[in-house]
Every structure is written in structure tokens, then in C-alpha cells.
Coordinates of C-alpha atoms and ligand atoms in Angstrom, one line a residue:
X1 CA -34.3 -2.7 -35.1
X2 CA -37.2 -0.1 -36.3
X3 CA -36.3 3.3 -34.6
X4 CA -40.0 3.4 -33.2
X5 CA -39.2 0.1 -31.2
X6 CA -35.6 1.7 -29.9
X7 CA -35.5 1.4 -26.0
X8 CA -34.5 4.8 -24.8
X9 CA -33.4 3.5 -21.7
X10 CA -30.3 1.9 -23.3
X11 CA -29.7 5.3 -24.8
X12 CA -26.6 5.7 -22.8
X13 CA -25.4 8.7 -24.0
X14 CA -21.6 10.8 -23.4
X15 CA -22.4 14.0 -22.8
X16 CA -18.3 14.8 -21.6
X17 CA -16.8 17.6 -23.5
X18 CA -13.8 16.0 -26.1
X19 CA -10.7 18.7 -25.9
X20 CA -7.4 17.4 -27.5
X21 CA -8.5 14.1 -28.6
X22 CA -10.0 12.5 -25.1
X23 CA -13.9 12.7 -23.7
X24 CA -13.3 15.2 -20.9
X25 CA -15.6 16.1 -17.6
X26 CA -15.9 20.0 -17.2
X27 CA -13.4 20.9 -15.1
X28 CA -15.5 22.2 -12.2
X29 CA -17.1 18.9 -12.6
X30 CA -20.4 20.8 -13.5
X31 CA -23.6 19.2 -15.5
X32 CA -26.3 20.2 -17.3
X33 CA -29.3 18.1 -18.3
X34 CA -30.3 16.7 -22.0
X35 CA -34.2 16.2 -22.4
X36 CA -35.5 15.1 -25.6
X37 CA -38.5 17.0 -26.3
X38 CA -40.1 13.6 -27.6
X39 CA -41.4 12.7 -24.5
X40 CA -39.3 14.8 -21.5
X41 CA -37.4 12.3 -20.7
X42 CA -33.8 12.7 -19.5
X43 CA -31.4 11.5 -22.3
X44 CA -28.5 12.1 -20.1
X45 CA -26.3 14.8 -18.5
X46 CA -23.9 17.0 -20.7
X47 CA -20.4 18.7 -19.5
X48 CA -21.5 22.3 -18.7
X49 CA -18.1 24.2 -19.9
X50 CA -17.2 27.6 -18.7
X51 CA -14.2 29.3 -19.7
X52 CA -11.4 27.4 -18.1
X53 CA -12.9 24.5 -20.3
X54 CA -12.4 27.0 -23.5
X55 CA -9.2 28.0 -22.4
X56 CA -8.4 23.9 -22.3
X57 CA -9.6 23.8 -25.7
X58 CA -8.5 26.9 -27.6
X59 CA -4.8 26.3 -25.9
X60 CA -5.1 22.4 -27.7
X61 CA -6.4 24.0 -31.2
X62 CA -3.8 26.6 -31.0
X63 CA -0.7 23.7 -29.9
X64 CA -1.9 21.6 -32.8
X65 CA -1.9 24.6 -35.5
X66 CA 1.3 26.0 -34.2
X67 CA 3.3 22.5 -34.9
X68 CA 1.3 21.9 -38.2
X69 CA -0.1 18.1 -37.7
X70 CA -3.2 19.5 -39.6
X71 CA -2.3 22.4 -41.7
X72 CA 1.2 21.3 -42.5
X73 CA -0.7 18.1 -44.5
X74 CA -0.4 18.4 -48.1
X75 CA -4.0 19.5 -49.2
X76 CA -4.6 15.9 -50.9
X77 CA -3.7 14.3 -47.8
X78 CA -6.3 16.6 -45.8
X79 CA -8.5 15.1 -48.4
X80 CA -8.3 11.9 -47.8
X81 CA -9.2 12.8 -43.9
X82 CA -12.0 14.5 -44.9
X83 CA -13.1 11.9 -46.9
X84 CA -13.0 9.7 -44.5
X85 CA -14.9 11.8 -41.7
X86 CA -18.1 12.1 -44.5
X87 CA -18.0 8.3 -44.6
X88 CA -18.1 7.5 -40.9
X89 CA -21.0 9.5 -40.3
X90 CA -22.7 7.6 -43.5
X91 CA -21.7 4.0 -41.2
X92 CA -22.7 6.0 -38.2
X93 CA -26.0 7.0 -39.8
X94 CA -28.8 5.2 -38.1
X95 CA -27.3 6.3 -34.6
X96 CA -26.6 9.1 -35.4
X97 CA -30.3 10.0 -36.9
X98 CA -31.4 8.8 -33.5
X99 CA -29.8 11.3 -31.2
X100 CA -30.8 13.7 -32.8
X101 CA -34.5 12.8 -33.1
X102 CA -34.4 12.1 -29.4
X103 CA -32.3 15.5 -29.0
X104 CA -34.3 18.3 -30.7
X105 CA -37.0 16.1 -31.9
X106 CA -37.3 16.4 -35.7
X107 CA -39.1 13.3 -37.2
X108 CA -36.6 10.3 -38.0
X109 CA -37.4 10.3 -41.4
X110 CA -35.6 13.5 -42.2
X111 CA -32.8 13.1 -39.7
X112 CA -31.9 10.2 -41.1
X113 CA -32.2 10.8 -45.0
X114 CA -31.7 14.7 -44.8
X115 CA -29.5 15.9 -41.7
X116 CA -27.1 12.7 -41.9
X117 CA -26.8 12.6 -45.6
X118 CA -26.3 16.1 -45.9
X119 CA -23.9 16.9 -43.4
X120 CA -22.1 13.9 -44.4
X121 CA -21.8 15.6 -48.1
X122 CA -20.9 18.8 -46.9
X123 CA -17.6 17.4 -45.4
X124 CA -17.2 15.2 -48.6
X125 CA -17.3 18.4 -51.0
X126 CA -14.9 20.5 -48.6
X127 CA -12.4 17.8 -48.5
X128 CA -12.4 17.1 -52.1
X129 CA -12.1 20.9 -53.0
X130 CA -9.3 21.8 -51.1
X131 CA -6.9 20.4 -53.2
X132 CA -8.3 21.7 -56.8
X133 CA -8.3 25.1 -55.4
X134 CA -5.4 27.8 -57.3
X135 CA -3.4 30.2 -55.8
X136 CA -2.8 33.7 -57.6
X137 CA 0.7 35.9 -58.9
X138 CA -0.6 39.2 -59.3
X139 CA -0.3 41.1 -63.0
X140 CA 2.6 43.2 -61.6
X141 CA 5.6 44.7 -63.4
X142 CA 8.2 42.0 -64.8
X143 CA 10.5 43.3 -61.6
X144 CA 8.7 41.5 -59.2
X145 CA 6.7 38.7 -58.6
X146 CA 3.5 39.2 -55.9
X147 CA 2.2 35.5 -55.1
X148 CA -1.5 35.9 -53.5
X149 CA -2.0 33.2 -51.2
X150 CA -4.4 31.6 -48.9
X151 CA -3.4 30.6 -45.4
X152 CA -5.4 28.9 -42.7
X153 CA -6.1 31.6 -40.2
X154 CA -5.6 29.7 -36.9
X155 CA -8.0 29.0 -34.5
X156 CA -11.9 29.0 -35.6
X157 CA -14.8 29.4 -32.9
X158 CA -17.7 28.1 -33.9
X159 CA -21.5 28.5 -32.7
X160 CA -24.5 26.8 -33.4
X161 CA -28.1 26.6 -33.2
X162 CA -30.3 23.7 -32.5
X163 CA -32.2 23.2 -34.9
X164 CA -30.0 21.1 -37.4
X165 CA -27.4 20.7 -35.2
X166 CA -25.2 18.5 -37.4
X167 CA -25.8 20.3 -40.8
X168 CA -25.2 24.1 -39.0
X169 CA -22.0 22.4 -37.5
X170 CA -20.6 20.8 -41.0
X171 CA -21.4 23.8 -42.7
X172 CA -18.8 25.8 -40.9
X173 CA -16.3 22.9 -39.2
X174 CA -16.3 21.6 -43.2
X175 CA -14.2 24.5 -45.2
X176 CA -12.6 25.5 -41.6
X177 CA -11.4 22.0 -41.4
X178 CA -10.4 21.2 -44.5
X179 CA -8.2 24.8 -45.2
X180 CA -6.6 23.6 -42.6
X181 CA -7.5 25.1 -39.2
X182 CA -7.9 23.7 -35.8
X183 CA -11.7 24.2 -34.7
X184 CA -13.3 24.3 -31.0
X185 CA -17.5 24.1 -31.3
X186 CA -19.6 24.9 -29.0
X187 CA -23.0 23.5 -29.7
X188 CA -26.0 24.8 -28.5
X189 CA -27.1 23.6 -25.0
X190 CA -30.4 22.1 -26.3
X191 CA -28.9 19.5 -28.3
X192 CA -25.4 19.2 -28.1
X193 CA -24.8 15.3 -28.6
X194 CA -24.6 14.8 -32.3
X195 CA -21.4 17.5 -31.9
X196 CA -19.8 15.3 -29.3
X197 CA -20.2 12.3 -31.6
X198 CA -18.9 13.8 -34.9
X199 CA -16.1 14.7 -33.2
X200 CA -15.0 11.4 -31.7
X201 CA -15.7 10.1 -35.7
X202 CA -13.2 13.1 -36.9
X203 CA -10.5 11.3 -34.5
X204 CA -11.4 8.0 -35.8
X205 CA -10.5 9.2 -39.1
X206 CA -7.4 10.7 -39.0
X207 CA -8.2 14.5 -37.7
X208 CA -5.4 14.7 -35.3
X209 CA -6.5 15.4 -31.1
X210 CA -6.6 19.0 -30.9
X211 CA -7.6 19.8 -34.1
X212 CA -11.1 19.2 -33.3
X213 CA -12.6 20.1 -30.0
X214 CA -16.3 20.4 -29.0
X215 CA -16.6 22.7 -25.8
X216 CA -20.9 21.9 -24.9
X217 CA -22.4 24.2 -22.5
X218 CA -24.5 27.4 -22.1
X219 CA -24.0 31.0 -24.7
X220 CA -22.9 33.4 -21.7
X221 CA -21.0 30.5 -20.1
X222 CA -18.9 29.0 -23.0
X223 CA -20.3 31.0 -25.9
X224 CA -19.2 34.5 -24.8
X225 CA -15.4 33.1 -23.7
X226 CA -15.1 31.7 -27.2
X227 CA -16.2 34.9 -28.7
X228 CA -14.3 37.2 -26.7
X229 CA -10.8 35.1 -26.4
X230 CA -7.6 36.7 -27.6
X231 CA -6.2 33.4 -28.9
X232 CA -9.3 32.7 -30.9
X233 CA -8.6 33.9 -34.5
X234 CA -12.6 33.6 -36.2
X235 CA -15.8 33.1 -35.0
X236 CA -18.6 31.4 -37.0
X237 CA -21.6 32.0 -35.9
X238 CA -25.4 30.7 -36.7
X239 CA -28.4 31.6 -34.4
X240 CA -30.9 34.5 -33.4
X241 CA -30.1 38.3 -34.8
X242 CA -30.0 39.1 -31.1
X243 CA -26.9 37.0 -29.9
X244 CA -25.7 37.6 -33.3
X245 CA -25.1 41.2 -32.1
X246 CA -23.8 40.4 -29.5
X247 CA -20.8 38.2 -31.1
X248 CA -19.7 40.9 -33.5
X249 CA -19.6 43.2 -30.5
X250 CA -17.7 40.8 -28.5
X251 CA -14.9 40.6 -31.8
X252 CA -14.7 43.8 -31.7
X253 CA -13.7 44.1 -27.8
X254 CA -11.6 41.8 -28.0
X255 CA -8.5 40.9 -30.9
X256 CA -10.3 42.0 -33.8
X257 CA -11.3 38.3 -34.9
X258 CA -13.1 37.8 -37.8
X259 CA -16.9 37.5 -37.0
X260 CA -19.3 35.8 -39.5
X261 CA -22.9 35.5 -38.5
X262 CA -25.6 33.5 -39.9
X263 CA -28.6 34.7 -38.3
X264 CA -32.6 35.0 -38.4
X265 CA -35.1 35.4 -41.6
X266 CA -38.7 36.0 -42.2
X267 CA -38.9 35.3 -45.8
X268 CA -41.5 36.2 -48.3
X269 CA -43.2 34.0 -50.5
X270 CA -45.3 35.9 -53.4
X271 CA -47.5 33.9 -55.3
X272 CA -49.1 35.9 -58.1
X273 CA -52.1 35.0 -59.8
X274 CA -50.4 33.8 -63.3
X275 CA -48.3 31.4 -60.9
X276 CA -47.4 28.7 -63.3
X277 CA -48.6 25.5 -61.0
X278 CA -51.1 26.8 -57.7
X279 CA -51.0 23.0 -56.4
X280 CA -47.2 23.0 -56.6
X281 CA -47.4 26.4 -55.1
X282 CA -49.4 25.2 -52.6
X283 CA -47.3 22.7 -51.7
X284 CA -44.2 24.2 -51.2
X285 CA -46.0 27.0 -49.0
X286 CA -47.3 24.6 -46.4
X287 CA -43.9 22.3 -47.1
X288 CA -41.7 25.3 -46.6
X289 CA -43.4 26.3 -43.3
X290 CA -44.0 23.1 -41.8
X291 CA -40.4 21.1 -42.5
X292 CA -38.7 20.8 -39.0
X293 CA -41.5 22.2 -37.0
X294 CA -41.2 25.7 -38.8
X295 CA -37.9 26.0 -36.9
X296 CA -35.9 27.0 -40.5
X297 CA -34.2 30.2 -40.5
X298 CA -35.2 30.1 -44.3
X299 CA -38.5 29.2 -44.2
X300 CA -41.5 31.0 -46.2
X301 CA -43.2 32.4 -43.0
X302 CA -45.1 35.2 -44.8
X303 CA -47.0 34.1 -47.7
X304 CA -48.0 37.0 -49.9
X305 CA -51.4 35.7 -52.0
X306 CA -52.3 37.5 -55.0
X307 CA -55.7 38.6 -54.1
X308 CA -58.0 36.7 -57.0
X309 CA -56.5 33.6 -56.3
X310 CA -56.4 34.1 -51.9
X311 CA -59.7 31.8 -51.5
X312 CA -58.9 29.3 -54.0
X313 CA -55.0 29.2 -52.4
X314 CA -56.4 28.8 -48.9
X315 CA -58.6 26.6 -50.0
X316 CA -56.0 24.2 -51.5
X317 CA -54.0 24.9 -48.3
X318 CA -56.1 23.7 -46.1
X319 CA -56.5 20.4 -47.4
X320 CA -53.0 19.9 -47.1
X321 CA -52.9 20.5 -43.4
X322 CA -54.1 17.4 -41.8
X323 CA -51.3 15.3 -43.4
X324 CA -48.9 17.8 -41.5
X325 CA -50.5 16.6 -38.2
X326 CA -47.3 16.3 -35.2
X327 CA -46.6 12.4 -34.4
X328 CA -43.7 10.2 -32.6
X329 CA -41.2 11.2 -34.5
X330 CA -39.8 8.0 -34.5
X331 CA -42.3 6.7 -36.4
X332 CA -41.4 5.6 -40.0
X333 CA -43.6 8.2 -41.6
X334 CA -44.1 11.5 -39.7
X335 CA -43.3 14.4 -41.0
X336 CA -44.0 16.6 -38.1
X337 CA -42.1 16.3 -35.1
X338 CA -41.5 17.9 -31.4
X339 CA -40.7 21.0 -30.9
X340 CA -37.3 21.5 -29.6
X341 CA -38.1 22.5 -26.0
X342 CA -40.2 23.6 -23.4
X343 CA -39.0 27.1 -23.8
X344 CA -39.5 27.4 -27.2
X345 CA -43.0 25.6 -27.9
X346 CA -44.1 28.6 -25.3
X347 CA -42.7 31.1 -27.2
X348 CA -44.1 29.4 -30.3
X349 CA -47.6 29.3 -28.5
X350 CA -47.6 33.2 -27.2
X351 CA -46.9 33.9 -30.7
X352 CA -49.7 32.2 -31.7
X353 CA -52.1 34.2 -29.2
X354 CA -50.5 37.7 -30.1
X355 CA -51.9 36.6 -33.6
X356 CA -55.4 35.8 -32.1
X357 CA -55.1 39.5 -30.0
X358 CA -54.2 41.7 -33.0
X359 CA -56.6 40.4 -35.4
X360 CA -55.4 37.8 -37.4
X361 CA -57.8 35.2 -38.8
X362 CA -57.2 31.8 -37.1
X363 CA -57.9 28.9 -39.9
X364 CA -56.2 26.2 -38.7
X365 CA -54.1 25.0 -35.2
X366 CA -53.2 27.2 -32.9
X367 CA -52.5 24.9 -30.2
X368 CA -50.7 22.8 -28.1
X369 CA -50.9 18.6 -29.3
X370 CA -50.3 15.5 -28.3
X371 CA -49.9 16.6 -24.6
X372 CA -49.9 13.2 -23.0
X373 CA -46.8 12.1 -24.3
X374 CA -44.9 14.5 -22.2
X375 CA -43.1 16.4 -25.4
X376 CA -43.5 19.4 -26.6
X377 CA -45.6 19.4 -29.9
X378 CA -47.5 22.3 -31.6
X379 CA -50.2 21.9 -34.6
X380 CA -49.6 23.3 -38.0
X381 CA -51.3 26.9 -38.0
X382 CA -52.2 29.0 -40.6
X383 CA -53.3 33.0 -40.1
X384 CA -54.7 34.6 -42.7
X385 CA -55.8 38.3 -42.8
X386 CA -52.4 39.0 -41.8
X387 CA -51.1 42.7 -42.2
X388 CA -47.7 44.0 -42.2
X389 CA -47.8 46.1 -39.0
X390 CA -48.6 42.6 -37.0
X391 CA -46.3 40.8 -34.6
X392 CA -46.6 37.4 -36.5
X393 CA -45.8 39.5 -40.0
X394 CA -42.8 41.2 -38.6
X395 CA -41.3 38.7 -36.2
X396 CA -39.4 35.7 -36.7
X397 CA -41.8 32.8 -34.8
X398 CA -39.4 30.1 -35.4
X399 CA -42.4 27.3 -35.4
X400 CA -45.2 25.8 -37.8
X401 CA -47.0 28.9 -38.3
X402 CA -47.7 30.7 -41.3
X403 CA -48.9 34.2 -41.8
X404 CA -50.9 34.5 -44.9
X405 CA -51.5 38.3 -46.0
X406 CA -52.7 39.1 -49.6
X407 CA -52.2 41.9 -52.3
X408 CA -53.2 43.6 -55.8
X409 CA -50.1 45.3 -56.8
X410 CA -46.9 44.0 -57.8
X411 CA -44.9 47.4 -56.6
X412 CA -46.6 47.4 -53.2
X413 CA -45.9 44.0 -52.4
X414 CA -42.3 43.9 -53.3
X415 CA -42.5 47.2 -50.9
X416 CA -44.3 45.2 -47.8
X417 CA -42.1 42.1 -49.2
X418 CA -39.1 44.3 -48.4
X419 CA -40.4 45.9 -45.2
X420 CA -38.2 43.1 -42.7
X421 CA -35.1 43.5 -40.7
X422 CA -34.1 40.5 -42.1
X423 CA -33.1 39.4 -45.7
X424 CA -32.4 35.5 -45.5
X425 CA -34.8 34.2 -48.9
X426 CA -37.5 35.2 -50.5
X427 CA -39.6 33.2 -53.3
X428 CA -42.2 34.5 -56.1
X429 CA -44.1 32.2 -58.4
X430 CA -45.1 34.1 -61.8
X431 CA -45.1 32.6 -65.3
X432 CA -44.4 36.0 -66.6
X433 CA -40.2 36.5 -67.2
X434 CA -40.6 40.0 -67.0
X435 CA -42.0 39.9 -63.7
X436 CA -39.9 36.9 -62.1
X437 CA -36.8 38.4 -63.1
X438 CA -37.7 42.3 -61.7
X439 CA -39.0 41.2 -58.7
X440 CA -36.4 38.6 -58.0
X441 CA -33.7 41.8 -58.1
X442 CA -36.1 44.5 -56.2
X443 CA -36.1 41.8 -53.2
X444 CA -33.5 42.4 -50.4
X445 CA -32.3 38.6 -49.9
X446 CA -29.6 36.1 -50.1
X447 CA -31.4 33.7 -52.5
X448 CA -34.6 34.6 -54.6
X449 CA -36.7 31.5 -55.9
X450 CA -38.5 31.6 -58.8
X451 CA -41.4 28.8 -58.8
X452 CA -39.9 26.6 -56.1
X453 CA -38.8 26.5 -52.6
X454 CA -36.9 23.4 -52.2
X455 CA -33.7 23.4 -54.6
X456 CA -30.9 23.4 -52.6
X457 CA -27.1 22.7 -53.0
X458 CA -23.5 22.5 -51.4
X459 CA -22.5 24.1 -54.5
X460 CA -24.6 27.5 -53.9
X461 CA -23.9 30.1 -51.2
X462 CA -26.8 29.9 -48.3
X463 CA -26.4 33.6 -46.5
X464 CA -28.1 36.7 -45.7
X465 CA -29.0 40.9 -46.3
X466 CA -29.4 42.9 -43.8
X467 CA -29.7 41.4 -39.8
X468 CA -30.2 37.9 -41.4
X469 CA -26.5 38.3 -40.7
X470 CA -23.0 38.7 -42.7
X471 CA -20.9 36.3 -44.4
X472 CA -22.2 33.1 -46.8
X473 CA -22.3 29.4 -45.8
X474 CA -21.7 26.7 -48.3
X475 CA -20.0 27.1 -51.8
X476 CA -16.4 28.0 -52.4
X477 CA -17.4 31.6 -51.3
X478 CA -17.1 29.4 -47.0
X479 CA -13.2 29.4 -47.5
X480 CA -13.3 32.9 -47.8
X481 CA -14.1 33.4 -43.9
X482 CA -11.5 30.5 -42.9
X483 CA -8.6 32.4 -44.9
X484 CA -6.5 35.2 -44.4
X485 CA -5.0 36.2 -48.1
X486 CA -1.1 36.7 -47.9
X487 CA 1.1 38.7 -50.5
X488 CA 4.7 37.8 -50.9
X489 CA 6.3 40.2 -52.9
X490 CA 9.5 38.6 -54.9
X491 CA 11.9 41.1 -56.2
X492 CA 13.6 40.0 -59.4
X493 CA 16.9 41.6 -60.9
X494 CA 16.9 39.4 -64.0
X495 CA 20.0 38.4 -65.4
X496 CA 18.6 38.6 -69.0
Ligands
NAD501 P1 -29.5 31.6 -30.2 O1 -28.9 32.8 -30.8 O2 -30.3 31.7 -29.0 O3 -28.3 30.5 -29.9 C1 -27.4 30.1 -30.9 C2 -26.1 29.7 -30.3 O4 -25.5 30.8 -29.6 C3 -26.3 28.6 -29.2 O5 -25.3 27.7 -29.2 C4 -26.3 29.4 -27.9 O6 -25.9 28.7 -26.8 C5 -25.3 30.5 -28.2 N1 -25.4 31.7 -27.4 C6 -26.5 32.2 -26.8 N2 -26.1 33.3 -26.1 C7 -24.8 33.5 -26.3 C8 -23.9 34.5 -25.9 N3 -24.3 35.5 -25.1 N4 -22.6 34.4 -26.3 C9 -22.2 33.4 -27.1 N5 -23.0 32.4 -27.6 C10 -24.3 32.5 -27.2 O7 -30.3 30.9 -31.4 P2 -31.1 29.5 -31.4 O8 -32.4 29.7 -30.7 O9 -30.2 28.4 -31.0 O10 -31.4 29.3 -33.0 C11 -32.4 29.9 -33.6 C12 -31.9 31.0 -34.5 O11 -30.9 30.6 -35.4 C13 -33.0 31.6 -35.3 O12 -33.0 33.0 -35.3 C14 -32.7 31.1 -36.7 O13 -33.2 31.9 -37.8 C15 -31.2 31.1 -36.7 N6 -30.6 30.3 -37.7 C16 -30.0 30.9 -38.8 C17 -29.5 30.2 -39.8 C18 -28.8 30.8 -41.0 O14 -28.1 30.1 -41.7 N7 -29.0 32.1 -41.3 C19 -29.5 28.8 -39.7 C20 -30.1 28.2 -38.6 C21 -30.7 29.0 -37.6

């Protein structure tokens, strides 16, 4: 089967919750519907939970961590579990690339070799970690011993966005999972089924029912009860700087739970003149911007052009942009898929006209495409003549559109670089040491790139400064959210 031939109407999807090991209607039997933004057609109705359907599910975590099926495992054997889940999804990988190019619409090609593979290695790394990882014994006085431990901390909420909805959900159900927690995910209401599926594979693996428990619905609805509930020991949290808010306000009226948020970015991409390769450059501009619609909390959305090289740059950049045209993404080779919704192409598209109204220089896009297909698709577009006081400069658009604004001095631009809410990544191209190395520590981000946008790595923590949130993804730095650290203090009379 090509996935471009795949009937949709044998796409019989289970859109039931799954609390304590079974698929599960909500239990005021309400639905909500699942349209692909492909071609707005119904994929198929999803459990709409509320918070007696969170109470179901945080009462299962909390029964499976308080008789230890999961956490009482010896780390190895919570290895081989997690081991396990990474290869299912790899022998799940075609179907489960499908649902979710069908659910939020990102071409094939990169659900299947990029949000598959990477999620699947996320779970993979956790699980084998957890059993290399030391305890400590404190340098105390030879009367005592103080052994600094890490314990599971209970009960872990998680929330996530739609727009890698497997990755966003590995990256936090990984280390939760394999420190040994019980975990109940609420995915986000525009493309929850990939969730439901992974955790019907972590059953099929070994995690125990209850362990793992995927609560779909609505934020206010089945969001908010997760965030507020008193038996709920940590949120996780990825999404917008607004709801983000919201969560750690919603920790803090309630038990004090830890809250980790991984919210919005509008990162800078400074390309100076002496920039060691302008096609490469190039590339990674319009690559960075474009990959999954623009709808990247990383992504390079303001591109800051050394001024001497702005016409050649655009120049270069323009050429590229026909290749980034929006196609089925079913299709073997697209790189450019649907947006994820109605909703959201809208927002994408006013966007797009606040840039036209404040006097931003429209060189390519700026419209709706492929209309007749009944999805929700956007061109690439590129403004330049951008200055920092605009909407599309200060505003995360969370779709393919780039903001191109230019400079002449290193200090100013580091300022106007700087001049965000946000603090998620930031890149600068320079063959000059001096001047990678001092800008890369005068800008106010989580990762700095240096003439590149695309390494990336399980092994490196992916997080942000300032409202792009608090708390790092990825890397041995993730157990620290999943952990509380315990001190037992050992008094010793020694006989010798
Ligand atoms: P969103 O904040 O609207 O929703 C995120 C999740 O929160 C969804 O599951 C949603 O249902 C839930 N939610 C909404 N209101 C809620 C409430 N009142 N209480 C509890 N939960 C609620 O964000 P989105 O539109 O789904 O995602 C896009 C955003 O995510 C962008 O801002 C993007 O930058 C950010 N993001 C950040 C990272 C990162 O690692 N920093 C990664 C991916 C996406």
C-alpha cells in the first residue's frame, strides 16, 4: 500500500479514552469530532473527558503507584519495558505515520521518518538510562551517613500541543515513565489519536493498566481538572505562553504540584555578512521556517540579514520558495503539508494581513492554497522590510511565515535580537570566533546555533528563557522534573 492510495474511509479509528488498561467511553457518554485538516473530512469521534473522566484516571495512576507494579520494578526490568514500547511503535510505524498525517496534517514523509523514529528513540534512550543512573552519599562527617536519593514523585499530568503530537508526548511520558511514575495525558483536542494508540502499544508491552492513561478532550474541560487536582503530583506542560500561565497558576491553587512548562518562541536568526556558507544559510532559513507548516515552537521566524548581503540573501531565498509549495501530504514527496485546522490557518492568514496593514513588504505567499481540497493549507510567505515594533516581529505566528528585517551593527541587533518575550533558540552565522562566541552568550535563549539550524539530539536539553517557559525537555536534565530528591540521614556510633 502507498500512503497516497490509503482509503480513508476504512480509517476506522478509536477515539475512547484508555484509563487503567481498557478503551473507555467518557463517562457522560460525550463526543467530540476528529477532522483531518487534509481534506475536512471526519476521521472519527473522540471521548470528550471532563473531570469525572480525570478523576477515573488519576485514581488508576495513583492505585498502580501506591502498590508499586511500576515503580517497585527493578530499574533494568523497567528497561526492558521501555525497550519494548520504542519497538512497537517502530512495527507500528507506517500506521502510526498515517494518523497523524490525516490528524494534524504534516506531510507523510516526515511523520513517518521523523515523528515515528524520533519518538520511538526518545522512549529507547529513557529506558536504557534509568538503570546507569547513580545515587549520591553526601560528604558529611564520619558520624553519619546522608544517602541522596531519587524517588518517583507519583502521579504526572501531562499536556500537549498539536503539532508533534507523538514527539511532545514521548518527550515528557519517556523519563516520567521510565523513573517510575504512573502518567495520565491529555492530548490536545486537535489531534489526539496517535496518544490513544501509543498507549494501547505501552500495554502491549508490559506497562501495567493504570500506569498509563490518556484522558482526550478539551483544555478547560480535562486540561484544567488535571492541573488543578489534589492527587496529581506534576504537571508537564507544552503549548502557548498563555495557557502556560494559566497551568502554573492553577499548581499554585491547588497542592503545590510541580509545574514545568514548555511554551512559545520567536527565535532569531542573524546572518552576518562574513557568514561562512550564504546558500547553506539560506537554506536553513527557509527550512527552519517552513518544516511542519511553520508550526515549530523553535523555528527561525525572525531572520535578521546583515544589510550588504539583504538583496543577495533574498534573492537566494526566493528561489527556494517554489519547492516549498503545500501538497497532499500523503504524497511521497511533499514537504509542505495542511495546516492543523480551520482555526489556526485563520489565525495564520490574519497574521499575514496585519503584516500587509503595518507595512511589511510582501515577497512571496500570503495566501490561502489549494482550497478545493477542503483542507486547510497556507503558502510559504516571506515579509521583508520587517521592523521590530511590528505584529509579525513580535508575535509568535505559528505558520510558514517568515519576517525578514535587516541591520548594520552587531550591538543593536543582539539588542532587537533580544527584544522578545520569549527565549526558546536563537541562531547566528559568522566565520568570525570572536563574534560567534559573544553573541551566542549576549542572546537570551535555551540553545544558541552557530552556522546551522538543524542539529538536534535526545542527548541535549531542548527548553526555554523567559515566557518560552520553565523547565528542559530531553537529556538527563528531564528526570529532574519527574523526581523528588530524598535525604536519609544514617547515624553511625562506630564500634572502631
Ligand atoms: P495551547 O496552549 O492552546 O494548547 C496546549 C494544550 O493545552 C492542549 O492540549 C490544550 O487542550 C491544553 N489547554 C488549553 N487550554 C487549557 C486550560 N485552560 N487548562 C489546561 N489545558 C489547556 O497550545 P497549542 O496551540 O496546542 O500549541 C501551540 C503552542 O505550543 C505554541 O505556542 C508553541 O510554541 C508551543 N510549543 C512549545 C514547545 C516547546 O517545547 N517549547 C513545543 C511545541 C509547541
Amino acid at each position: 500500500m502507498t500512503f497516497e492510495s490509503f482509503d480513508m474511509t476504512t480509517a476506522l479509528y478509536d477515539g475512547r479514552a484508555l484509563i487503567n488498561g481498557v478503551r473507555v467511553h467518557a463517562l457522560d457518554g460525550q463526543t467530540f469530532d476528529c477532522i483531518s485538516p487534509v481534506d475536512g473530512r471526519l476521521l472519527t469521534t473522540v471521548a470528550r473527558c471532563g473531570q469525572a473522566d480525570v478523576d477515573v484516571a488519576v485514581a488508576a495512576g495513583r492505585a498502580a503507584f501506591e502498590d508499586r507494579r511500576w515503580c517497585g520494578l527493578a530499574p533494568a526490568a523497567r528497561k526492558r519495558v521501555m525497550i519494548k514500547f520504542a519497538d512497537q511503535l517502530l512495527a507500528h510505524a507506517d500506521e502510526l505515520a498515517m494518523m497523524e498525517t490525516l490528524d494534524m496534517g504534516k506531510p507523510i514523509k516526515y511523520a513517518r521518518g521523523v515523528d515515528v523514529n524520533s519518538a520511538a528513540n526518545c522512549l529507547r534512550w529513557y529506558g536504557e538510562a534509568v538503570d546507569k543512573i547513580y545515587d549520591e552519599i553526601a560528604p558529611t562527617a564520619s558520624t553519619a551517613l546522608a544517602l541522596i536519593q531519587r524517588e518517583p514523585m507519583g502521579v504526572v499530568g501531562v499536556i500537549v500541543p498539536w503539532n508533534y503530537p507523538m514527539i511532545m508526548a514521548a518527550w515528557k511520558i519517556a523519563p516520567a515513565l521510565a523513573a517510575g511514575n504512573s502518567v495520565v495525558l491529555k492530548p490536545s483536542e486537535k489531534s489526539p489519536l496517535t496518544a490513544l494508540r501509543l498507549a494501547e502499544l505501552a500495554l502491549e508491552a508490559g506497562i501495567p493498566p493504570g500506569v498509563f492513561n490518556v484522558v482526550p478532550g478539551y483544555g478547560p474541560e480535562a486540561g484544567s481538572p488535571l492541573a488543578l487536582h489534589m492527587d496529581v503530583d506534576c504537571i508537564a506542560f507544552t503549548g502557548s505562553t498563555r495557557v502556560g500561565k494559566q497551568i502554573h497558576v492553577m499548581a499554585g491553587q491547588s497542592n503545590l504540584k510541580r509545574a514545568w512548562t514548555e511554551l512559545g518562541g520567536k527565535s532569531p536568526n542573524i546572518v552576518f555578512a562574513d557568514c561562512p556558507d550564504l546558500d547553506k544559510a539560506v537554506e536553513a532559513a527557509l527550512g527552519g521556517i517552513f518544516f511542519n507548516q511553520g508550526e515549530s515552537c523553535n523555528a527561525p521566524s525572525r531572520l535578521f540579514v546583515e544589510a550588504s548581503i539583504r538583496d543577495q540573501f533574498l534573492e537566494k531565498a526566493l528561489a527556494l520558495v517554489p519547492a516549498y509549495a503545500p501538497a497532499n501530504p500523503l504524497a511521497p514527496d511533499t514537504v509542505m503539508g495542511a495546516i492543523v485546522d480551520q482555526t489556526q490557518m485563520n489565525s495564520v492568514l490574519r497574521y499575514i494581513e496585519l503584516g500587509k496593514q503595518e507595512g511589511a513588504a510582501l515577497l512571496a505567499g500570503g495566501a490561502q492554497a489549494l482550497r478545493d481540497t477542503g483542507g486547510c493549507y497556507v503558502q510559504p510567505t516571506i515579509f521583508a522590510g520587517v521592523t521590530p515594533d511590528m505584529t509579525i516581529a513580535r508575535e509568535e505566528i505559528f505558520g510558514p511565515v517568515l519576517s525578514v528585517l535587516s541591520f548594520t551593527d552587531t550591538a543593536e541587533v543582539v539588542r532587537q535580537a533580544n527584544q522578545s518575550i520569549y527565549g526558546l533558540q536563537a541562531a547566528v552565522w559568522t566565520r568570525d570566533i570572536n563574534k560567534a562566541h559573544g553573541v551566542a552568550r549576549a542572546l537570551r535563549a535555551g540553545t544558541v546555533h552557530v552556522n546551522q539550524y538543524d542539529e538536534d539530539d535526545i542527548t541535549v536539553p531542548f527548553g526555554g528563557y523567559k515566557q518560552s517557559g520553565v523547565g528542559r525537555d530531553k537529556s538527563l536534565h528531564a528526570f529532574d522534573k519527574y523526581t523528588e530528591t530524598k535525604t536519609t540521614w544514617i547515624r553511625i556510633d562506630s564500634p572502631v
